Coordinates of C-alpha atoms in Angstrom, one line a residue:
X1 CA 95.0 83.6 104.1
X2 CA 95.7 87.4 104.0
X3 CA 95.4 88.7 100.2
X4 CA 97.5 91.5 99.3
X5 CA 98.1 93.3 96.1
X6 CA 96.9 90.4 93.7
X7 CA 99.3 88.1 95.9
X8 CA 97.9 85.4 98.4
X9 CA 100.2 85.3 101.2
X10 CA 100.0 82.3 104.1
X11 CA 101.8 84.0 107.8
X12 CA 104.7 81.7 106.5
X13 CA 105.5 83.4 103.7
X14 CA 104.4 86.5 105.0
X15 CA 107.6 85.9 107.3
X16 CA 109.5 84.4 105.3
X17 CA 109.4 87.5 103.0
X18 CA 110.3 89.9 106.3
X19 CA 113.1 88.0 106.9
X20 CA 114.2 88.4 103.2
X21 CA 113.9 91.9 103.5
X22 CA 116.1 92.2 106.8
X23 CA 118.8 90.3 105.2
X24 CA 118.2 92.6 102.0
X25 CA 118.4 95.5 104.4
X26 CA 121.6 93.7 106.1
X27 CA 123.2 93.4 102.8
X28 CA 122.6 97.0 101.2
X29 CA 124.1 98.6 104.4
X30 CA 127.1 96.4 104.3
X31 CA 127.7 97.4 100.6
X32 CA 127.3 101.0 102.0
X33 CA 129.5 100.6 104.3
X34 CA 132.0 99.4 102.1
X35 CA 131.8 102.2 99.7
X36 CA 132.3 104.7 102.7
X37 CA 135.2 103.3 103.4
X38 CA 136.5 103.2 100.5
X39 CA 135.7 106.9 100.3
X40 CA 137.7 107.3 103.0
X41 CA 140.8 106.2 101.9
X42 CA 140.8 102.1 102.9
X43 CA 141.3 99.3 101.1
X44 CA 138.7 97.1 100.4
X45 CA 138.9 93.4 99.1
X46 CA 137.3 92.6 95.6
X47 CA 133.8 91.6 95.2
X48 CA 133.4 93.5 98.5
X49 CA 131.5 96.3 96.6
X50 CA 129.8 95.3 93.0
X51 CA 129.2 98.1 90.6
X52 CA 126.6 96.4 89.0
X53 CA 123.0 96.6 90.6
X54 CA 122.2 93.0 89.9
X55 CA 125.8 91.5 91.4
X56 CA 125.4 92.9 94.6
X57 CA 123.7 90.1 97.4
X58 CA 121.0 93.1 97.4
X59 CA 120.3 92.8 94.2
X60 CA 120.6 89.3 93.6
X61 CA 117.9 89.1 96.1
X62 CA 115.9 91.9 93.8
X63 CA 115.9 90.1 90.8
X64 CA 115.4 86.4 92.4
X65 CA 113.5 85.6 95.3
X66 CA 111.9 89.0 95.9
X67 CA 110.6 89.0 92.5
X68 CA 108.3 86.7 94.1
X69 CA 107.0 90.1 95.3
X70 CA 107.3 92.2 92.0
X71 CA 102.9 93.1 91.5
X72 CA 103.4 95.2 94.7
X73 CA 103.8 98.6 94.1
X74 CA 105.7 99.2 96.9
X75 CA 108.6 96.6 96.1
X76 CA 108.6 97.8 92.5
X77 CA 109.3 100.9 93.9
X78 CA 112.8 100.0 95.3
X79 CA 114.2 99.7 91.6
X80 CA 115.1 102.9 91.0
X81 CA 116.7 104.2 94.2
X82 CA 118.8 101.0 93.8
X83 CA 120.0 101.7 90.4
X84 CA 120.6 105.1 91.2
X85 CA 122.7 103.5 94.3
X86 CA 125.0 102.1 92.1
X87 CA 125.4 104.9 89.2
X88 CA 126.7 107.2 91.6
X89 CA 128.9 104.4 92.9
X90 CA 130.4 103.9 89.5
X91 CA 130.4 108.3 89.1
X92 CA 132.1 108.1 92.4
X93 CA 134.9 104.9 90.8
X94 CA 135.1 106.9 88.1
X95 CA 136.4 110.8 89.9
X96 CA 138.8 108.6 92.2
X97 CA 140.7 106.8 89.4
X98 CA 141.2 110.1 88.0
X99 CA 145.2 110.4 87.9
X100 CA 146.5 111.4 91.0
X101 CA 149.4 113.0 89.3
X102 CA 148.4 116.0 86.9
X103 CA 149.2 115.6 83.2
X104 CA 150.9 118.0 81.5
X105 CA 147.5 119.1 79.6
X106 CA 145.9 119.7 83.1
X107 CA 149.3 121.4 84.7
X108 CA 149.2 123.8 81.8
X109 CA 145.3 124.5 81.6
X110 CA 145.3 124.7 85.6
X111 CA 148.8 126.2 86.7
X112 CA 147.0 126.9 90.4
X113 CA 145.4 123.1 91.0
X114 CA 142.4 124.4 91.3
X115 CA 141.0 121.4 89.6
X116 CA 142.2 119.3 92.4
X117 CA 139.3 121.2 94.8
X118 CA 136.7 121.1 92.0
X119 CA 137.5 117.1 91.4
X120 CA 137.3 117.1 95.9
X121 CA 134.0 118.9 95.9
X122 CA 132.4 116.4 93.0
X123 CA 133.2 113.6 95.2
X124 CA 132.2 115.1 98.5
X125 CA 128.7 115.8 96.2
X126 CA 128.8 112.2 95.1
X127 CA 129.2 110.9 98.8
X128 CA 126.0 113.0 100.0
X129 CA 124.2 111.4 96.9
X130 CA 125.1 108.4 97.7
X131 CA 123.9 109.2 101.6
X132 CA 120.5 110.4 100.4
X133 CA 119.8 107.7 97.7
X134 CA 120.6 105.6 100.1
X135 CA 118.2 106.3 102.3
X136 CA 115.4 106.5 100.0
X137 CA 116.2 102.9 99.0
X138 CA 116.1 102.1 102.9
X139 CA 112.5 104.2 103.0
X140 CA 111.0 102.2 100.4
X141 CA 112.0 98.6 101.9
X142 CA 110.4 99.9 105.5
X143 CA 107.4 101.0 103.2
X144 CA 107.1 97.3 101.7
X145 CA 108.0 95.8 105.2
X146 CA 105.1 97.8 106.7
X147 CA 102.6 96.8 103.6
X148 CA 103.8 93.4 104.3
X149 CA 103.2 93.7 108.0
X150 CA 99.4 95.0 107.6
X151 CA 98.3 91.8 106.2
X152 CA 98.6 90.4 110.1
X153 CA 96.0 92.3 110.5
X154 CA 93.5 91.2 108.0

């Protein structure tokens, strides 16, 4: 039996964990998906896209099953990126329920609408975070799914 990182891991588990991590993989690019779309104007069905990192079918694999996997450094290193994942999310929630229509305050202090491009180029900076985090978090599970992958060969 292969040991790894304090954890003793049979070929069964070993795959069983891969397949995990797919379906983890599956999941966070569906959520993704979701939230670029919703960036782009369409409608998306509640519970479609959680806001909260532990809701998500991601992150309900996180903090159950995978936490089978926690003394690796390389699956505690996902944590972040996923958190991170979802803050900009909620940033993001937050700039688009903005009022559409300009109060009076804001039509006053902004005559020209120029706040209308500033709000457009936070959210176009918020999208490309969102790319980028993104792939970091995907970077890290190909880093544990290799780590898991080089116990075959012990």
């Amino acid at each position: 039996m292969p040991f790894i990182a304090n954890i003793n891991i049979s070929h069964t588990d070993r795959e069983k964990f891969l397949q995990q991590i797919g379906r983890a993989k599956t999941a966070h690019l569906r959520w993704r998906a979701y939230a670029q779309a919703l960036l782009s104007g369409h409608d998306i069905e509640e519970g479609q896209l959680p806001l909260e990192h532990d809701e998500c079918q991601f992150g309900r694999w996180y903090y159950g099953a995978g936490q089978a996997l926690r003394t690796l450094p390389e699956f505690r290193a996902i944590e972040i990126p996923h958190k991170q994942l979802h803050q900009v999310c909620l940033d993001l929630f937050s700039l688009l329920k903005r009022s559409e229509k300009p109060s009076l305050w804001q039509r006053i202090l902004d005559p020209t609408g120029k706040g209308d491009s500033k709000k457009a180029a936070e959210i176009q900076l918020k999208a490309t975070l969102l790319t980028s985090v993104s792939g970091d978090l995907l970077r890290s599970l190909e880093t544990l799914e290799r780590q898991l992958q080089a116990t075959q060969e012990f």
